[in-house]
Amino acid sequence: MKIEDKPLNELVSAFFEELRRCQYPVSNISCLSAKISEIEAFALTQGIENYNIETGQKFLSMFYPMTGRFSSWKDIDAQTRNAYWAVGLLNDLFLHGYFTMTKKARILPLPEKDEVLLLNFQKFQLEKGFAEISAKRTTGSIRSFLTYLNSHKVKIAEISEDDIIGYLSAYIDKSKPYINTIILALKRFSDFLVCNEIVRNEIAAYIPPLNKMVSPRVPSVWSDTEIKKMLESIDRGNPMGKRDYAILIMAIKLGLRCSDIKNLQFHDIDWDRKCINITQRKTQKPLSIPFSDDVGWAVIDYLKNGRPQTELPYLFVTHTAPIKPFSATTSLYGMISRYRTIAGIDLHENSRRGMHSLRHTFATNLLRNEIPLETIAEMLGHVGMSSVDVYLSVETEELRSIALDPEEVFHHG
């Protein structure tokens, strides 16, 4: 796969059109405009008419070099940050035709051959049947790995065991689940390289086995009081509060997965029948679930009084530029954590109170109301009954109520 160079003047024109389409604030456009002017002036002095990733790299290395100047990202001055931001967005537009980044890029641009390699690697994963969110996360990990190889002047075809160990040593203090994601990414990347005959089969032998994982912890469940306090902590007088309230009440009252809420589109809601009809992102199975009046009015309030003006078909969008749907990798943990803090809800050390805990709470409450497991599985959109078993583990009170008295057992023994 070879990405052709593009006329710089056309790319710059498309760049500012994309900024406006994504509703970047005037202050951002002003900062980026200054850096784009610098890139155009640089290209003029170099006799460059067509843009590619190497052009952006030459500009940065000549005017905003980082090597030896900064010990961390926080030390970088605003002008250098903006330069890397502008080049990152320009590369984004060059590679994809639109902006995929939502924040100032903190990753140094890779050589064009590596950027193309990453695009092919992500395509390889999708063709193998991996979910989009998994492919993006893995590609992000491999971007970091390629940055490491470039900094050590190691060619991909010459990767050794020392290179693998050297890279992984940077994560030695991380948790087992985190290290496992890195190892999985390397194994998947190894398969890609071997399938495309870029490396020999031996590279897989250099990658260590996965850390053994302990059994998953019992999911945390919210009490009715905690749910009430969290919802009341949301400022529904501002647009973002209206959006967050609608998202959280959907998770609480409908038990929808975070990925399905983020992916909701206007055509998914049947207002006449008061139900939501979707194809689940995780299972690719259809799901139809009715919604109550409070859910419906929360969504209506957001659509009429809170949602930014955009032609996007998704119900929920970001409220900072670029205005776009939530990405597949956005967990929304920050949202629930923010309101949990505002509400003053204390958590014990091992508590798990992310977005998925609201789904657990929904299912657990159904179980407490003696709804059959088959019905719960259907409402949650689970493919099989085994997925529902985890909710039984949180019903300690119900289990205690049917526990046998040991003395009685021994007495009648």
mmCIF file of C-alpha atoms in Angstrom:
data_model
loop_
_atom_site.group_PDB
_atom_site.id
_atom_site.type_symbol
_atom_site.label_atom_id
_atom_site.label_comp_id
_atom_site.label_asym_id
_atom_site.label_seq_id
_atom_site.Cartn_x
_atom_site.Cartn_y
_atom_site.Cartn_z
ATOM 1 C CA MET A 1 0.000 0.000 0.000
ATOM 2 C CA LYS A 2 1.486 3.352 -1.068
ATOM 3 C CA ILE A 3 -0.086 6.669 -0.139
ATOM 4 C CA GLU A 4 0.466 9.229 -2.867
ATOM 5 C CA ASP A 5 1.763 12.710 -2.090
ATOM 6 C CA LYS A 6 -0.902 15.414 -2.114
ATOM 7 C CA PRO A 7 -0.632 19.035 -3.291
ATOM 8 C CA LEU A 8 0.100 21.094 -0.196
ATOM 9 C CA ASN A 9 -2.232 23.942 -1.158
ATOM 10 C CA GLU A 10 -5.156 21.539 -1.597
ATOM 11 C CA LEU A 11 -4.360 19.766 1.691
ATOM 12 C CA VAL A 12 -4.181 23.084 3.559
ATOM 13 C CA SER A 13 -7.519 24.160 2.093
ATOM 14 C CA ALA A 14 -9.074 20.853 3.169
ATOM 15 C CA PHE A 15 -7.397 21.283 6.573
ATOM 16 C CA PHE A 16 -9.222 24.518 7.372
ATOM 17 C CA GLU A 17 -12.475 23.173 5.964
ATOM 18 C CA GLU A 18 -12.175 20.200 8.323
ATOM 19 C CA LEU A 19 -11.455 22.527 11.266
ATOM 20 C CA ARG A 20 -14.685 24.404 10.549
ATOM 21 C CA ARG A 21 -16.666 21.223 10.000
ATOM 22 C CA CYS A 22 -15.498 19.862 13.345
ATOM 23 C CA GLN A 23 -16.374 23.174 15.021
ATOM 24 C CA TYR A 24 -12.936 23.953 16.421
ATOM 25 C CA PRO A 25 -13.038 27.174 18.466
ATOM 26 C CA VAL A 26 -11.550 30.355 16.986
ATOM 27 C CA SER A 27 -8.635 30.254 19.454
ATOM 28 C CA ASN A 28 -7.624 26.767 18.255
ATOM 29 C CA ILE A 29 -7.944 27.722 14.601
ATOM 30 C CA SER A 30 -5.769 30.782 15.230
ATOM 31 C CA CYS A 31 -2.979 28.692 16.831
ATOM 32 C CA LEU A 32 -3.109 26.063 14.102
ATOM 33 C CA SER A 33 -3.268 28.680 11.342
ATOM 34 C CA ALA A 34 0.009 30.200 12.526
ATOM 35 C CA LYS A 35 1.769 26.835 12.380
ATOM 36 C CA ILE A 36 0.288 25.930 9.004
ATOM 37 C CA SER A 37 1.661 29.244 7.666
ATOM 38 C CA GLU A 38 5.097 28.243 8.986
ATOM 39 C CA ILE A 39 4.843 24.868 7.237
ATOM 40 C CA GLU A 40 3.848 26.569 3.964
ATOM 41 C CA ALA A 41 6.795 28.981 4.255
ATOM 42 C CA PHE A 42 9.147 26.060 4.954
ATOM 43 C CA ALA A 43 7.820 24.155 1.932
ATOM 44 C CA LEU A 44 8.323 27.230 -0.256
ATOM 45 C CA THR A 45 11.969 27.603 0.753
ATOM 46 C CA GLN A 46 12.547 23.879 0.138
ATOM 47 C CA GLY A 47 10.812 23.896 -3.228
ATOM 48 C CA ILE A 48 8.181 21.429 -1.919
ATOM 49 C CA GLU A 49 4.812 21.487 -3.683
ATOM 50 C CA ASN A 50 3.381 18.134 -2.572
ATOM 51 C CA TYR A 51 2.972 17.081 1.057
ATOM 52 C CA ASN A 52 3.807 13.760 2.670
ATOM 53 C CA ILE A 53 4.628 12.696 6.217
ATOM 54 C CA GLU A 54 8.349 13.188 5.633
ATOM 55 C CA THR A 55 7.628 16.875 4.905
ATOM 56 C CA GLY A 56 6.066 17.313 8.327
ATOM 57 C CA GLN A 57 8.959 15.506 10.001
ATOM 58 C CA LYS A 58 11.577 17.685 8.284
ATOM 59 C CA PHE A 59 9.714 20.814 9.374
ATOM 60 C CA LEU A 60 9.561 19.674 13.011
ATOM 61 C CA SER A 61 13.177 18.495 13.159
ATOM 62 C CA MET A 62 14.412 21.789 11.683
ATOM 63 C CA PHE A 63 12.353 24.281 13.719
ATOM 64 C CA TYR A 64 10.994 22.358 16.728
ATOM 65 C CA PRO A 65 13.419 19.538 17.597
ATOM 66 C CA MET A 66 12.670 17.722 20.845
ATOM 67 C CA THR A 67 15.753 15.572 21.267
ATOM 68 C CA GLY A 68 17.666 16.625 24.356
ATOM 69 C CA ARG A 69 15.448 19.656 24.999
ATOM 70 C CA PHE A 70 12.690 18.269 27.190
ATOM 71 C CA SER A 71 12.547 15.595 29.873
ATOM 72 C CA SER A 72 8.758 15.206 29.688
ATOM 73 C CA TRP A 73 5.738 16.378 27.701
ATOM 74 C CA LYS A 74 4.860 18.867 30.449
ATOM 75 C CA ASP A 75 8.160 20.706 29.886
ATOM 76 C CA ILE A 76 7.441 21.451 26.231
ATOM 77 C CA ASP A 77 6.665 25.070 25.402
ATOM 78 C CA ALA A 78 3.348 26.072 23.804
ATOM 79 C CA GLN A 79 4.858 26.863 20.394
ATOM 80 C CA THR A 80 6.413 23.406 20.108
ATOM 81 C CA ARG A 81 3.209 21.742 21.305
ATOM 82 C CA ASN A 82 1.190 23.617 18.700
ATOM 83 C CA ALA A 83 3.670 22.700 15.964
ATOM 84 C CA TYR A 84 3.342 18.980 16.731
ATOM 85 C CA TRP A 85 -0.425 19.410 17.032
ATOM 86 C CA ALA A 86 -0.639 21.015 13.587
ATOM 87 C CA VAL A 87 1.580 18.410 11.930
ATOM 88 C CA GLY A 88 -0.317 15.607 13.686
ATOM 89 C CA LEU A 89 -3.657 16.853 12.351
ATOM 90 C CA LEU A 90 -2.179 17.466 8.895
ATOM 91 C CA ASN A 91 -0.841 13.902 8.839
ATOM 92 C CA ASP A 92 -4.239 12.674 10.037
ATOM 93 C CA LEU A 93 -5.920 14.405 7.106
ATOM 94 C CA PHE A 94 -3.239 13.189 4.702
ATOM 95 C CA LEU A 95 -3.638 9.556 5.775
ATOM 96 C CA HIS A 96 -7.373 9.287 6.457
ATOM 97 C CA GLY A 97 -9.072 12.229 4.736
ATOM 98 C CA TYR A 98 -10.462 13.504 8.066
ATOM 99 C CA PHE A 99 -9.344 14.130 11.670
ATOM 100 C CA THR A 100 -9.278 11.026 13.848
ATOM 101 C CA MET A 101 -7.545 12.675 16.805
ATOM 102 C CA THR A 102 -9.529 14.566 19.439
ATOM 103 C CA LYS A 103 -6.612 15.974 21.441
ATOM 104 C CA LYS A 104 -3.244 17.542 20.750
ATOM 105 C CA ALA A 105 -0.997 14.774 19.485
ATOM 106 C CA ARG A 106 1.577 13.674 22.041
ATOM 107 C CA ILE A 107 3.096 11.006 19.814
ATOM 108 C CA LEU A 108 6.008 11.910 17.605
ATOM 109 C CA PRO A 109 5.159 11.307 13.933
ATOM 110 C CA LEU A 110 6.593 8.091 12.523
ATOM 111 C CA PRO A 111 8.335 7.752 9.150
ATOM 112 C CA GLU A 112 5.854 7.339 6.321
ATOM 113 C CA LYS A 113 6.729 3.682 5.780
ATOM 114 C CA ASP A 114 5.819 2.976 9.408
ATOM 115 C CA GLU A 115 2.568 4.951 9.201
ATOM 116 C CA VAL A 116 1.601 2.874 6.162
ATOM 117 C CA LEU A 117 2.644 -0.281 8.022
ATOM 118 C CA LEU A 118 0.299 0.654 10.889
ATOM 119 C CA LEU A 119 -2.575 1.229 8.464
ATOM 120 C CA ASN A 120 -1.989 -2.195 6.922
ATOM 121 C CA PHE A 121 -1.699 -3.779 10.377
ATOM 122 C CA GLN A 122 -5.062 -2.349 11.453
ATOM 123 C CA LYS A 123 -6.637 -3.547 8.202
ATOM 124 C CA PHE A 124 -5.099 -7.005 8.802
ATOM 125 C CA GLN A 125 -6.722 -7.204 12.252
ATOM 126 C CA LEU A 126 -10.151 -6.232 10.961
ATOM 127 C CA GLU A 127 -9.894 -8.828 8.175
ATOM 128 C CA LYS A 128 -9.038 -11.439 10.826
ATOM 129 C CA GLY A 129 -12.288 -10.643 12.619
ATOM 130 C CA PHE A 130 -10.962 -8.595 15.539
ATOM 131 C CA ALA A 131 -13.297 -5.901 16.836
ATOM 132 C CA GLU A 132 -12.595 -2.321 15.786
ATOM 133 C CA ILE A 133 -11.902 -1.196 19.357
ATOM 134 C CA SER A 134 -9.433 -4.058 19.840
ATOM 135 C CA ALA A 135 -7.678 -3.296 16.543
ATOM 136 C CA LYS A 136 -7.292 0.398 17.422
ATOM 137 C CA ARG A 137 -5.864 -0.302 20.858
ATOM 138 C CA THR A 138 -3.431 -2.844 19.514
ATOM 139 C CA THR A 139 -2.337 -0.498 16.743
ATOM 140 C CA GLY A 140 -1.718 2.199 19.364
ATOM 141 C CA SER A 141 0.532 -0.168 21.299
ATOM 142 C CA ILE A 142 2.479 -1.050 18.166
ATOM 143 C CA ARG A 143 2.881 2.656 17.337
ATOM 144 C CA SER A 144 4.724 2.938 20.646
ATOM 145 C CA PHE A 145 6.802 -0.134 19.781
ATOM 146 C CA LEU A 146 7.790 1.315 16.393
ATOM 147 C CA THR A 147 8.758 4.580 18.078
ATOM 148 C CA TYR A 148 11.028 2.550 20.372
ATOM 149 C CA LEU A 149 12.622 0.721 17.435
ATOM 150 C CA ASN A 150 13.244 3.974 15.552
ATOM 151 C CA SER A 151 14.824 5.607 18.597
ATOM 152 C CA HIS A 152 17.210 2.655 18.823
ATOM 153 C CA LYS A 153 17.791 2.575 15.040
ATOM 154 C CA VAL A 154 16.467 -0.986 14.758
ATOM 155 C CA LYS A 155 14.935 -2.171 11.488
ATOM 156 C CA ILE A 156 11.808 -4.300 11.715
ATOM 157 C CA ALA A 157 13.404 -7.120 9.752
ATOM 158 C CA GLU A 158 16.238 -7.210 12.301
ATOM 159 C CA ILE A 159 14.223 -7.338 15.548
ATOM 160 C CA SER A 160 16.018 -9.421 18.155
ATOM 161 C CA GLU A 161 15.104 -10.858 21.535
ATOM 162 C CA ASP A 162 17.010 -7.993 23.201
ATOM 163 C CA ASP A 163 14.787 -5.486 21.388
ATOM 164 C CA ILE A 164 11.613 -7.172 22.631
ATOM 165 C CA ILE A 165 12.891 -7.405 26.205
ATOM 166 C CA GLY A 166 14.208 -3.836 26.094
ATOM 167 C CA TYR A 167 10.820 -2.517 25.013
ATOM 168 C CA LEU A 168 8.870 -4.547 27.575
ATOM 169 C CA SER A 169 11.221 -3.469 30.373
ATOM 170 C CA ALA A 170 9.687 0.011 30.179
ATOM 171 C CA TYR A 171 6.417 -1.514 31.455
ATOM 172 C CA ILE A 172 7.883 -3.642 34.230
ATOM 173 C CA ASP A 173 6.091 -1.618 36.928
ATOM 174 C CA LYS A 174 2.685 -1.819 35.249
ATOM 175 C CA SER A 175 -0.173 -4.126 36.235
ATOM 176 C CA LYS A 176 -0.508 -7.623 34.835
ATOM 177 C CA PRO A 177 -3.563 -6.758 32.711
ATOM 178 C CA TYR A 178 -1.711 -3.778 31.212
ATOM 179 C CA ILE A 179 1.389 -5.836 30.404
ATOM 180 C CA ASN A 180 -0.833 -8.516 28.891
ATOM 181 C CA THR A 181 -2.286 -5.974 26.450
ATOM 182 C CA ILE A 182 1.256 -5.087 25.334
ATOM 183 C CA ILE A 183 2.229 -8.742 24.910
ATOM 184 C CA LEU A 184 -0.975 -9.509 23.000
ATOM 185 C CA ALA A 185 -0.272 -6.566 20.702
ATOM 186 C CA LEU A 186 3.246 -7.828 19.993
ATOM 187 C CA LYS A 187 1.986 -11.344 19.277
ATOM 188 C CA ARG A 188 -0.661 -10.036 16.904
ATOM 189 C CA PHE A 189 1.880 -7.774 15.209
ATOM 190 C CA SER A 190 4.241 -10.733 14.882
ATOM 191 C CA ASP A 191 1.530 -12.705 13.068
ATOM 192 C CA PHE A 192 1.008 -9.764 10.725
ATOM 193 C CA LEU A 193 4.728 -9.455 9.968
ATOM 194 C CA VAL A 194 5.115 -13.183 9.321
ATOM 195 C CA CYS A 195 1.997 -13.339 7.100
ATOM 196 C CA ASN A 196 3.381 -10.510 5.012
ATOM 197 C CA GLU A 197 6.888 -12.061 4.964
ATOM 198 C CA ILE A 198 8.432 -8.993 6.591
ATOM 199 C CA VAL A 199 10.181 -11.045 9.300
ATOM 200 C CA ARG A 200 11.069 -14.662 9.961
ATOM 201 C CA ASN A 201 8.963 -16.927 12.155
ATOM 202 C CA GLU A 202 11.547 -16.723 14.940
ATOM 203 C CA ILE A 203 10.275 -13.348 16.183
ATOM 204 C CA ALA A 204 7.296 -14.989 17.914
ATOM 205 C CA ALA A 205 9.717 -16.985 20.071
ATOM 206 C CA TYR A 206 11.132 -13.747 21.497
ATOM 207 C CA ILE A 207 7.769 -12.636 22.904
ATOM 208 C CA PRO A 208 7.194 -13.878 26.482
ATOM 209 C CA PRO A 209 3.996 -15.747 27.431
ATOM 210 C CA LEU A 210 1.070 -13.905 28.947
ATOM 211 C CA ASN A 211 1.002 -13.306 32.683
ATOM 212 C CA LYS A 212 -1.360 -15.682 34.422
ATOM 213 C CA MET A 213 -4.466 -13.780 35.453
ATOM 214 C CA VAL A 214 -6.352 -14.254 38.686
ATOM 215 C CA SER A 215 -10.071 -14.915 38.611
ATOM 216 C CA PRO A 216 -12.105 -11.806 37.834
ATOM 217 C CA ARG A 217 -13.324 -9.867 40.842
ATOM 218 C CA VAL A 218 -16.970 -9.867 41.804
ATOM 219 C CA PRO A 219 -18.640 -6.955 39.994
ATOM 220 C CA SER A 220 -19.627 -3.971 42.148
ATOM 221 C CA VAL A 221 -23.266 -3.000 42.403
ATOM 222 C CA TRP A 222 -24.676 0.455 43.136
ATOM 223 C CA SER A 223 -27.294 0.926 45.836
ATOM 224 C CA ASP A 224 -30.487 2.828 45.034
ATOM 225 C CA THR A 225 -29.281 5.664 47.267
ATOM 226 C CA GLU A 226 -25.966 5.920 45.414
ATOM 227 C CA ILE A 227 -27.692 5.956 42.034
ATOM 228 C CA LYS A 228 -30.035 8.719 43.209
ATOM 229 C CA LYS A 229 -27.156 10.802 44.606
ATOM 230 C CA MET A 230 -25.117 10.470 41.409
ATOM 231 C CA LEU A 231 -27.976 11.468 39.097
ATOM 232 C CA GLU A 232 -28.841 14.424 41.325
ATOM 233 C CA SER A 233 -25.222 15.622 41.161
ATOM 234 C CA ILE A 234 -25.463 16.214 37.386
ATOM 235 C CA ASP A 235 -26.000 19.831 36.352
ATOM 236 C CA ARG A 236 -28.798 19.411 33.826
ATOM 237 C CA GLY A 237 -28.842 23.147 33.179
ATOM 238 C CA ASN A 238 -25.898 22.942 30.779
ATOM 239 C CA PRO A 239 -25.619 21.006 27.493
ATOM 240 C CA MET A 240 -22.947 18.569 28.638
ATOM 241 C CA GLY A 241 -24.913 17.783 31.778
ATOM 242 C CA LYS A 242 -27.996 17.003 29.681
ATOM 243 C CA ARG A 243 -25.930 14.618 27.554
ATOM 244 C CA ASP A 244 -24.286 12.900 30.516
ATOM 245 C CA TYR A 245 -27.614 12.497 32.316
ATOM 246 C CA ALA A 246 -29.193 10.856 29.249
ATOM 247 C CA ILE A 247 -26.224 8.497 28.846
ATOM 248 C CA LEU A 248 -26.147 7.460 32.488
ATOM 249 C CA ILE A 249 -29.891 6.954 32.811
ATOM 250 C CA MET A 250 -29.795 4.719 29.719
ATOM 251 C CA ALA A 251 -27.107 2.594 31.344
ATOM 252 C CA ILE A 252 -28.993 2.515 34.651
ATOM 253 C CA LYS A 253 -32.538 1.909 33.394
ATOM 254 C CA LEU A 254 -31.840 -0.153 30.247
ATOM 255 C CA GLY A 255 -28.606 -1.979 31.076
ATOM 256 C CA LEU A 256 -27.108 -1.093 27.704
ATOM 257 C CA ARG A 257 -23.395 -1.575 27.161
ATOM 258 C CA CYS A 258 -21.269 1.549 26.940
ATOM 259 C CA SER A 259 -20.319 0.680 23.342
ATOM 260 C CA ASP A 260 -23.977 0.428 22.310
ATOM 261 C CA ILE A 261 -24.901 3.728 23.952
ATOM 262 C CA LYS A 262 -22.023 5.507 22.182
ATOM 263 C CA ASN A 263 -23.077 3.987 18.867
ATOM 264 C CA LEU A 264 -26.797 4.893 19.104
ATOM 265 C CA GLN A 265 -28.194 6.650 16.038
ATOM 266 C CA PHE A 266 -31.479 8.467 15.465
ATOM 267 C CA HIS A 267 -32.966 5.621 13.441
ATOM 268 C CA ASP A 268 -32.371 3.208 16.357
ATOM 269 C CA ILE A 269 -35.151 4.820 18.413
ATOM 270 C CA ASP A 270 -38.752 3.874 17.676
ATOM 271 C CA TRP A 271 -40.630 6.683 19.403
ATOM 272 C CA ASP A 272 -44.058 5.278 18.516
ATOM 273 C CA ARG A 273 -43.373 1.942 20.202
ATOM 274 C CA LYS A 274 -41.027 3.464 22.836
ATOM 275 C CA CYS A 275 -38.227 1.015 22.223
ATOM 276 C CA ILE A 276 -34.626 0.967 21.042
ATOM 277 C CA ASN A 277 -33.642 -1.417 18.248
ATOM 278 C CA ILE A 278 -29.927 -2.014 17.707
ATOM 279 C CA THR A 279 -27.365 -4.503 16.517
ATOM 280 C CA GLN A 280 -25.025 -4.959 19.470
ATOM 281 C CA ARG A 281 -21.421 -3.991 18.857
ATOM 282 C CA LYS A 282 -20.008 -6.811 20.973
ATOM 283 C CA THR A 283 -22.118 -9.759 19.814
ATOM 284 C CA GLN A 284 -23.449 -8.454 16.480
ATOM 285 C CA LYS A 285 -26.843 -9.773 17.592
ATOM 286 C CA PRO A 286 -30.057 -7.712 17.304
ATOM 287 C CA LEU A 287 -31.578 -6.327 20.486
ATOM 288 C CA SER A 288 -34.913 -4.586 21.030
ATOM 289 C CA ILE A 289 -35.522 -3.064 24.443
ATOM 290 C CA PRO A 290 -38.371 -0.796 25.640
ATOM 291 C CA PHE A 291 -37.571 2.446 27.426
ATOM 292 C CA SER A 292 -39.455 4.260 30.171
ATOM 293 C CA ASP A 293 -40.729 7.831 30.079
ATOM 294 C CA ASP A 294 -37.846 9.204 32.168
ATOM 295 C CA VAL A 295 -35.334 7.813 29.671
ATOM 296 C CA GLY A 296 -37.293 9.197 26.734
ATOM 297 C CA TRP A 297 -37.621 12.682 28.223
ATOM 298 C CA ALA A 298 -33.926 12.772 29.127
ATOM 299 C CA VAL A 299 -33.005 12.036 25.509
ATOM 300 C CA ILE A 300 -35.510 14.586 24.169
ATOM 301 C CA ASP A 301 -34.191 17.271 26.531
ATOM 302 C CA TYR A 302 -30.654 16.653 25.283
ATOM 303 C CA LEU A 303 -31.580 16.609 21.597
ATOM 304 C CA LYS A 304 -33.653 19.795 21.827
ATOM 305 C CA ASN A 305 -31.618 21.811 24.314
ATOM 306 C CA GLY A 306 -28.126 20.385 24.611
ATOM 307 C CA ARG A 307 -26.778 18.649 21.510
ATOM 308 C CA PRO A 308 -24.383 20.712 19.328
ATOM 309 C CA GLN A 309 -25.588 21.604 15.838
ATOM 310 C CA THR A 310 -24.174 18.856 13.636
ATOM 311 C CA GLU A 311 -25.359 16.618 10.820
ATOM 312 C CA LEU A 312 -23.881 13.517 12.448
ATOM 313 C CA PRO A 313 -26.448 10.685 12.769
ATOM 314 C CA TYR A 314 -25.296 9.708 16.277
ATOM 315 C CA LEU A 315 -27.366 10.665 19.337
ATOM 316 C CA PHE A 316 -24.407 11.446 21.544
ATOM 317 C CA VAL A 317 -21.412 13.461 20.365
ATOM 318 C CA THR A 318 -18.437 15.204 21.908
ATOM 319 C CA HIS A 319 -18.960 18.772 23.079
ATOM 320 C CA THR A 320 -15.407 19.948 22.333
ATOM 321 C CA ALA A 321 -13.845 20.250 18.902
ATOM 322 C CA PRO A 322 -13.754 18.270 16.819
ATOM 323 C CA ILE A 323 -17.482 17.581 17.226
ATOM 324 C CA LYS A 324 -17.716 13.861 16.494
ATOM 325 C CA PRO A 325 -19.145 10.606 17.838
ATOM 326 C CA PHE A 326 -17.424 9.013 20.803
ATOM 327 C CA SER A 327 -14.590 6.829 19.568
ATOM 328 C CA ALA A 328 -14.614 3.059 19.969
ATOM 329 C CA THR A 329 -11.866 3.360 22.589
ATOM 330 C CA THR A 330 -13.648 5.939 24.780
ATOM 331 C CA SER A 331 -14.678 4.216 28.016
ATOM 332 C CA LEU A 332 -16.697 7.109 29.548
ATOM 333 C CA TYR A 333 -15.104 6.166 32.879
ATOM 334 C CA GLY A 334 -14.178 9.805 33.420
ATOM 335 C CA MET A 335 -17.832 10.773 33.198
ATOM 336 C CA ILE A 336 -19.064 8.397 35.882
ATOM 337 C CA SER A 337 -16.006 9.073 38.053
ATOM 338 C CA ARG A 338 -16.629 12.845 37.939
ATOM 339 C CA TYR A 339 -20.227 12.629 39.118
ATOM 340 C CA ARG A 340 -19.378 9.978 41.657
ATOM 341 C CA THR A 341 -16.887 12.415 43.186
ATOM 342 C CA ILE A 342 -19.302 15.354 43.082
ATOM 343 C CA ALA A 343 -21.945 13.245 44.804
ATOM 344 C CA GLY A 344 -19.476 12.299 47.536
ATOM 345 C CA ILE A 345 -19.907 8.554 47.031
ATOM 346 C CA ASP A 346 -17.121 6.753 48.885
ATOM 347 C CA LEU A 347 -15.726 3.518 47.474
ATOM 348 C CA HIS A 348 -13.966 0.718 49.283
ATOM 349 C CA GLU A 349 -10.532 -0.300 48.021
ATOM 350 C CA ASN A 350 -11.570 -3.143 45.699
ATOM 351 C CA SER A 351 -14.727 -1.537 44.367
ATOM 352 C CA ARG A 352 -15.232 -1.460 40.589
ATOM 353 C CA ARG A 353 -17.551 1.404 39.700
ATOM 354 C CA GLY A 354 -17.003 2.087 36.003
ATOM 355 C CA MET A 355 -19.726 2.311 33.357
ATOM 356 C CA HIS A 356 -20.084 -1.459 33.178
ATOM 357 C CA SER A 357 -20.989 -1.568 36.875
ATOM 358 C CA LEU A 358 -24.285 0.144 35.979
ATOM 359 C CA ARG A 359 -25.081 -2.787 33.694
ATOM 360 C CA HIS A 360 -24.290 -5.167 36.557
ATOM 361 C CA THR A 361 -26.558 -3.144 38.822
ATOM 362 C CA PHE A 362 -29.410 -3.311 36.308
ATOM 363 C CA ALA A 363 -29.094 -7.099 36.010
ATOM 364 C CA THR A 364 -28.731 -7.610 39.751
ATOM 365 C CA ASN A 365 -31.865 -5.601 40.473
ATOM 366 C CA LEU A 366 -33.778 -7.750 37.989
ATOM 367 C CA LEU A 367 -32.524 -10.836 39.775
ATOM 368 C CA ARG A 368 -33.569 -9.425 43.149
ATOM 369 C CA ASN A 369 -37.044 -8.875 41.741
ATOM 370 C CA GLU A 370 -37.137 -12.603 40.885
ATOM 371 C CA ILE A 371 -36.976 -12.107 37.125
ATOM 372 C CA PRO A 372 -35.975 -15.454 35.523
ATOM 373 C CA LEU A 373 -32.378 -15.712 34.336
ATOM 374 C CA GLU A 374 -33.560 -16.480 30.797
ATOM 375 C CA THR A 375 -35.443 -13.169 30.724
ATOM 376 C CA ILE A 376 -32.463 -11.281 32.153
ATOM 377 C CA ALA A 377 -30.182 -12.777 29.499
ATOM 378 C CA GLU A 378 -32.638 -11.705 26.803
ATOM 379 C CA MET A 379 -32.928 -8.143 28.171
ATOM 380 C CA LEU A 380 -29.157 -7.822 28.359
ATOM 381 C CA GLY A 381 -28.700 -9.186 24.862
ATOM 382 C CA HIS A 382 -26.456 -12.030 26.014
ATOM 383 C CA VAL A 383 -25.824 -14.824 23.545
ATOM 384 C CA GLY A 384 -25.787 -17.586 26.154
ATOM 385 C CA MET A 385 -26.798 -18.248 29.748
ATOM 386 C CA SER A 386 -23.196 -18.555 30.974
ATOM 387 C CA SER A 387 -22.750 -14.785 30.713
ATOM 388 C CA VAL A 388 -25.485 -14.226 33.293
ATOM 389 C CA ASP A 389 -23.908 -16.440 35.950
ATOM 390 C CA VAL A 390 -21.640 -13.625 37.158
ATOM 391 C CA TYR A 391 -24.639 -11.719 38.501
ATOM 392 C CA LEU A 392 -25.414 -14.568 40.852
ATOM 393 C CA SER A 393 -22.110 -13.928 42.633
ATOM 394 C CA VAL A 394 -23.249 -10.533 43.947
ATOM 395 C CA GLU A 395 -26.436 -11.831 45.544
ATOM 396 C CA THR A 396 -24.864 -12.625 48.887
ATOM 397 C CA GLU A 397 -27.945 -11.613 50.854
ATOM 398 C CA GLU A 398 -30.157 -13.988 48.879
ATOM 399 C CA LEU A 399 -27.593 -16.758 49.289
ATOM 400 C CA ARG A 400 -27.512 -16.202 53.050
ATOM 401 C CA SER A 401 -31.278 -16.505 53.211
ATOM 402 C CA ILE A 402 -31.160 -20.079 51.930
ATOM 403 C CA ALA A 403 -27.985 -21.147 53.713
ATOM 404 C CA LEU A 404 -28.241 -24.235 55.946
ATOM 405 C CA ASP A 405 -27.563 -23.998 59.651
ATOM 406 C CA PRO A 406 -24.542 -26.301 60.316
ATOM 407 C CA GLU A 407 -25.757 -27.183 63.818
ATOM 408 C CA GLU A 408 -29.124 -28.229 62.418
ATOM 409 C CA VAL A 409 -27.438 -30.368 59.788
ATOM 410 C CA PHE A 410 -25.201 -32.081 62.337
ATOM 411 C CA HIS A 411 -28.095 -32.518 64.771
ATOM 412 C CA HIS A 412 -30.173 -34.376 62.211
ATOM 413 C CA GLY A 413 -27.175 -36.241 60.879
#
